[in-house]
């Protein structure tokens, strides 16, 4: 059964820092990995999607990398801003035991960027 | 382009009462998902529709939960009777294409509190 872990569960940093958010998954036979952002009381917003054949994806100040063989992904946030404060969730689709069409989420990491 | 629409946004009911949630996906998206998100957890898939067919309902507690997607557009998720443990956020998502590997777009969710 695919399991996704995000550590730490929460992070508080001053504005301007470059951040690295970590995600690990137990079954490396994934189709893709997605990073989402969730603001309090809101739904999820897709940030980046990395196909299993890709190593990284970039969007603005965000860069996500994928090392499928080691079961790890990182989300890099450059020059963090207070508006980046939210919960960031990592999710994967696929695995050797099926579930090829189901997103499996981590518990998320709550980020607070202080002005 | 309008996003995924869900209603109601909040619902408070007493245990053993019925409750229903409604979702309108992004126009043209043939795949629709219902997720449940408990506090401090990532979302977990309840059911996935391809057009009007439920293709993955393995995680849906069928003794009390039911769902339908008439005409392959809007969908309704029902709980009857509700239990205290059903308190959670119910998220609807949609995607374009025939697999779950495409980017999923989430609605704002319905926050359910069962007293």
CSV table of C-alpha atoms in Angstrom, one decimal:
chain,number,residue,atom,x,y,z
A,1,UNK,CA,0.0,0.0,0.0
A,2,UNK,CA,1.4,3.4,-1.0
A,3,UNK,CA,2.2,5.7,1.8
A,4,UNK,CA,3.2,9.3,1.5
A,5,UNK,CA,5.1,11.1,4.3
A,6,UNK,CA,5.8,14.8,4.8
A,7,UNK,CA,8.2,15.9,7.5
A,8,UNK,CA,8.1,18.3,9.3
A,9,UNK,CA,4.3,18.8,9.9
A,10,UNK,CA,4.8,22.5,10.4
A,11,UNK,CA,7.5,25.2,9.6
A,12,UNK,CA,7.7,28.8,10.6
A,13,UNK,CA,10.3,31.0,8.9
A,14,UNK,CA,11.0,34.7,8.4
A,15,UNK,CA,10.2,36.4,5.1
A,16,UNK,CA,12.8,36.1,2.3
A,17,UNK,CA,14.1,32.6,3.2
A,18,UNK,CA,14.5,30.0,0.5
A,19,UNK,CA,12.6,26.9,1.6
A,20,UNK,CA,12.7,23.2,0.9
A,21,UNK,CA,9.7,21.0,1.6
A,22,UNK,CA,10.2,17.3,1.6
A,23,UNK,CA,7.9,14.4,0.5
A,24,UNK,CA,8.7,10.7,0.5
A,25,UNK,CA,6.6,7.8,-0.8
A,26,UNK,CA,7.0,4.1,-0.2
A,27,UNK,CA,6.3,2.6,-3.6
A,28,UNK,CA,8.4,4.1,-6.4
A,29,UNK,CA,6.2,2.7,-9.3
A,30,UNK,CA,4.3,6.0,-9.6
A,31,UNK,CA,2.8,7.7,-12.6
A,32,UNK,CA,3.2,11.2,-11.4
A,33,UNK,CA,3.5,13.3,-8.3
A,34,UNK,CA,1.7,16.5,-7.6
A,35,UNK,CA,2.2,19.3,-5.1
A,36,UNK,CA,-0.9,21.2,-3.9
A,37,UNK,CA,-1.5,24.2,-1.7
A,38,UNK,CA,-4.4,24.5,0.7
A,39,UNK,CA,-5.4,27.8,2.3
A,40,UNK,CA,-7.5,27.7,5.6
A,41,UNK,CA,-11.1,26.8,4.8
A,42,UNK,CA,-10.4,26.4,1.1
A,43,UNK,CA,-10.0,23.6,-1.4
A,44,UNK,CA,-6.7,22.5,-2.9
A,45,UNK,CA,-4.9,24.3,-5.6
A,46,UNK,CA,-2.5,22.3,-7.9
A,47,UNK,CA,0.9,23.9,-7.9
A,48,UNK,CA,3.1,21.5,-10.0
A,49,UNK,CA,2.7,18.1,-11.5
A,50,UNK,CA,5.8,16.0,-12.3
A,51,UNK,CA,5.4,13.0,-14.6
A,52,UNK,CA,7.4,9.9,-13.6
A,53,UNK,CA,9.7,10.4,-16.5
A,54,UNK,CA,10.6,13.9,-15.5
A,55,UNK,CA,13.1,15.1,-12.9
A,56,UNK,CA,11.7,18.5,-12.1
A,57,UNK,CA,9.1,21.2,-12.9
A,58,UNK,CA,9.2,24.9,-12.4
A,59,UNK,CA,6.6,27.6,-12.0
A,60,UNK,CA,7.6,31.1,-10.9
A,61,UNK,CA,9.3,30.9,-7.5
A,62,UNK,CA,8.5,27.2,-7.2
A,63,UNK,CA,10.6,24.3,-8.3
A,64,UNK,CA,9.7,20.7,-7.7
A,65,UNK,CA,12.1,17.8,-8.1
A,66,UNK,CA,11.4,14.1,-8.3
A,67,UNK,CA,13.8,11.2,-7.5
A,68,UNK,CA,11.5,8.2,-8.2
A,69,UNK,CA,14.1,5.5,-7.4
A,70,UNK,CA,14.6,6.8,-3.9
A,71,UNK,CA,10.9,7.7,-3.4
A,72,UNK,CA,11.5,11.4,-2.7
A,73,UNK,CA,10.4,14.8,-4.0
A,74,UNK,CA,11.2,18.3,-2.8
A,75,UNK,CA,9.4,21.5,-3.4
A,76,UNK,CA,11.7,24.5,-3.4
A,77,UNK,CA,10.2,27.9,-2.7
A,78,UNK,CA,12.5,30.8,-3.5
A,79,UNK,CA,12.4,34.1,-1.5
A,80,UNK,CA,9.4,33.2,0.6
A,81,UNK,CA,6.7,35.8,1.2
A,82,UNK,CA,3.9,36.0,3.8
A,83,UNK,CA,1.4,35.1,1.0
A,84,UNK,CA,3.1,31.7,0.8
A,85,UNK,CA,1.7,30.8,4.2
A,86,UNK,CA,-0.6,27.8,3.7
A,87,UNK,CA,-0.5,24.0,4.0
A,88,UNK,CA,1.4,22.2,1.2
A,89,UNK,CA,0.4,18.7,0.3
A,90,UNK,CA,2.2,16.1,-1.8
A,91,UNK,CA,0.3,13.4,-3.6
A,92,UNK,CA,1.2,10.5,-5.9
A,93,UNK,CA,-0.7,8.4,-8.4
A,94,UNK,CA,0.3,4.9,-9.1
A,95,UNK,CA,2.1,2.0,-7.4
A,96,UNK,CA,3.0,-1.6,-8.1
A,97,UNK,CA,-0.2,-2.9,-6.3
A,98,UNK,CA,-2.6,-0.9,-8.3
A,99,UNK,CA,-4.3,2.4,-7.5
A,100,UNK,CA,-3.1,3.8,-10.7
A,101,UNK,CA,-5.9,6.3,-10.9
A,102,UNK,CA,-6.1,7.4,-7.2
A,103,UNK,CA,-4.2,10.2,-5.6
A,104,UNK,CA,-2.6,9.2,-2.3
A,105,UNK,CA,-1.9,12.3,-0.2
A,106,UNK,CA,0.5,13.0,2.6
A,107,UNK,CA,-0.8,14.8,5.7
A,108,UNK,CA,0.6,18.1,4.5
A,109,UNK,CA,3.1,20.6,5.9
A,110,UNK,CA,1.8,23.9,7.4
A,111,UNK,CA,4.0,26.8,6.4
A,112,UNK,CA,4.0,30.1,8.1
A,113,UNK,CA,6.1,32.9,6.6
A,114,UNK,CA,6.5,35.8,9.1
A,115,UNK,CA,6.8,39.4,7.8
B,1,UNK,CA,-13.5,29.8,-16.5
B,2,UNK,CA,-15.6,28.8,-13.5
B,3,UNK,CA,-14.0,26.4,-11.1
B,4,UNK,CA,-15.5,23.4,-9.3
B,5,UNK,CA,-18.6,24.5,-7.4
B,6,UNK,CA,-19.8,22.9,-4.2
B,7,UNK,CA,-22.7,23.5,-1.9
B,8,UNK,CA,-23.4,24.0,0.9
B,9,UNK,CA,-20.1,25.3,2.2
B,10,UNK,CA,-21.0,24.4,5.8
B,11,UNK,CA,-23.4,22.0,7.3
B,12,UNK,CA,-24.2,21.3,11.0
B,13,UNK,CA,-26.5,18.4,11.7
B,14,UNK,CA,-27.3,16.0,14.6
B,15,UNK,CA,-26.2,12.4,14.4
B,16,UNK,CA,-28.6,10.0,12.7
B,17,UNK,CA,-29.8,12.8,10.4
B,18,UNK,CA,-29.3,12.6,6.6
B,19,UNK,CA,-27.2,15.1,4.7
B,20,UNK,CA,-26.4,15.7,1.0
B,21,UNK,CA,-23.6,17.5,-0.8
B,22,UNK,CA,-23.7,18.8,-4.3
B,23,UNK,CA,-20.9,19.3,-6.8
B,24,UNK,CA,-20.7,21.0,-10.2
B,25,UNK,CA,-17.4,20.2,-12.0
B,26,UNK,CA,-15.5,22.3,-14.5
B,27,UNK,CA,-17.3,22.3,-17.8
B,28,UNK,CA,-16.1,19.5,-20.0
B,29,UNK,CA,-14.4,17.6,-17.3
B,30,UNK,CA,-15.6,14.0,-17.5
B,31,UNK,CA,-13.8,12.7,-14.4
B,32,UNK,CA,-15.3,13.6,-11.0
B,33,UNK,CA,-14.0,12.7,-7.6
B,34,UNK,CA,-15.3,12.9,-4.0
B,35,UNK,CA,-12.7,13.1,-1.2
B,36,UNK,CA,-13.0,13.2,2.5
B,37,UNK,CA,-10.5,15.2,4.5
B,38,UNK,CA,-10.3,14.7,8.3
B,39,UNK,CA,-8.6,17.4,10.4
B,40,UNK,CA,-4.9,17.4,10.0
B,41,UNK,CA,-4.9,14.7,7.3
B,42,UNK,CA,-4.7,14.6,3.6
B,43,UNK,CA,-7.8,14.0,1.5
B,44,UNK,CA,-8.8,10.4,0.9
B,45,UNK,CA,-10.7,9.3,-2.2
B,46,UNK,CA,-14.3,8.1,-1.6
B,47,UNK,CA,-15.4,7.6,-5.2
B,48,UNK,CA,-14.4,8.4,-8.8
B,49,UNK,CA,-16.7,8.8,-11.7
B,50,UNK,CA,-15.9,8.6,-15.4
B,51,UNK,CA,-18.9,10.3,-17.0
B,52,UNK,CA,-21.9,8.8,-15.2
B,53,UNK,CA,-20.1,5.5,-14.2
B,54,UNK,CA,-18.6,5.0,-10.8
B,55,UNK,CA,-15.3,3.3,-11.6
B,56,UNK,CA,-13.7,3.3,-8.2
B,57,UNK,CA,-15.9,3.3,-5.1
B,58,UNK,CA,-13.8,0.9,-3.0
B,59,UNK,CA,-13.3,3.4,-0.3
B,60,UNK,CA,-17.0,4.5,0.0
B,61,UNK,CA,-18.7,3.2,3.2
B,62,UNK,CA,-21.7,1.8,1.3
B,63,UNK,CA,-23.8,1.1,4.4
B,64,UNK,CA,-24.4,4.8,4.9
B,65,UNK,CA,-22.9,6.7,1.9
B,66,UNK,CA,-24.3,6.9,-1.6
B,67,UNK,CA,-23.4,9.0,-4.6
B,68,UNK,CA,-24.8,9.6,-8.0
B,69,UNK,CA,-23.8,11.5,-11.1
B,70,UNK,CA,-26.8,11.9,-13.4
B,71,UNK,CA,-26.1,12.8,-17.0
B,72,UNK,CA,-22.4,12.8,-16.3
B,73,UNK,CA,-22.2,16.3,-15.0
B,74,UNK,CA,-23.3,17.3,-11.5
B,75,UNK,CA,-22.9,14.9,-8.6
B,76,UNK,CA,-24.5,14.4,-5.2
B,77,UNK,CA,-23.0,12.6,-2.2
B,78,UNK,CA,-25.3,11.5,0.5
B,79,UNK,CA,-24.9,10.3,4.1
B,80,UNK,CA,-27.7,8.6,5.8
B,81,UNK,CA,-27.7,8.3,8.8
B,82,UNK,CA,-24.7,10.5,9.7
B,83,UNK,CA,-22.4,9.5,12.6
B,84,UNK,CA,-20.1,11.7,14.8
B,85,UNK,CA,-17.1,10.3,12.9
B,86,UNK,CA,-18.4,11.7,9.6
B,87,UNK,CA,-17.4,15.2,10.7
B,88,UNK,CA,-14.9,16.3,8.0
B,89,UNK,CA,-14.5,18.3,4.9
B,90,UNK,CA,-15.9,16.8,1.8
B,91,UNK,CA,-14.1,17.8,-1.3
B,92,UNK,CA,-15.1,17.5,-4.9
B,93,UNK,CA,-12.6,17.5,-7.8
B,94,UNK,CA,-12.7,17.1,-11.5
B,95,UNK,CA,-10.2,16.5,-14.3
B,96,UNK,CA,-10.1,16.3,-18.0
B,97,UNK,CA,-9.5,13.0,-19.6
B,98,UNK,CA,-10.1,9.3,-18.9
B,99,UNK,CA,-7.6,8.7,-16.2
B,100,UNK,CA,-6.7,10.1,-12.8
B,101,UNK,CA,-3.3,11.1,-14.0
B,102,UNK,CA,-4.4,14.5,-15.2
B,103,UNK,CA,-4.3,17.5,-12.9
B,104,UNK,CA,-7.3,17.5,-10.6
B,105,UNK,CA,-9.1,20.7,-9.8
B,106,UNK,CA,-10.7,21.0,-6.4
B,107,UNK,CA,-13.7,22.8,-5.2
B,108,UNK,CA,-13.7,24.7,-1.8
B,109,UNK,CA,-15.3,21.8,0.0
B,110,UNK,CA,-18.2,21.3,2.3
B,111,UNK,CA,-17.4,21.4,6.0
B,112,UNK,CA,-19.6,19.0,7.9
B,113,UNK,CA,-20.1,18.9,11.6
B,114,UNK,CA,-22.1,16.1,13.2
B,115,UNK,CA,-23.3,16.8,16.8
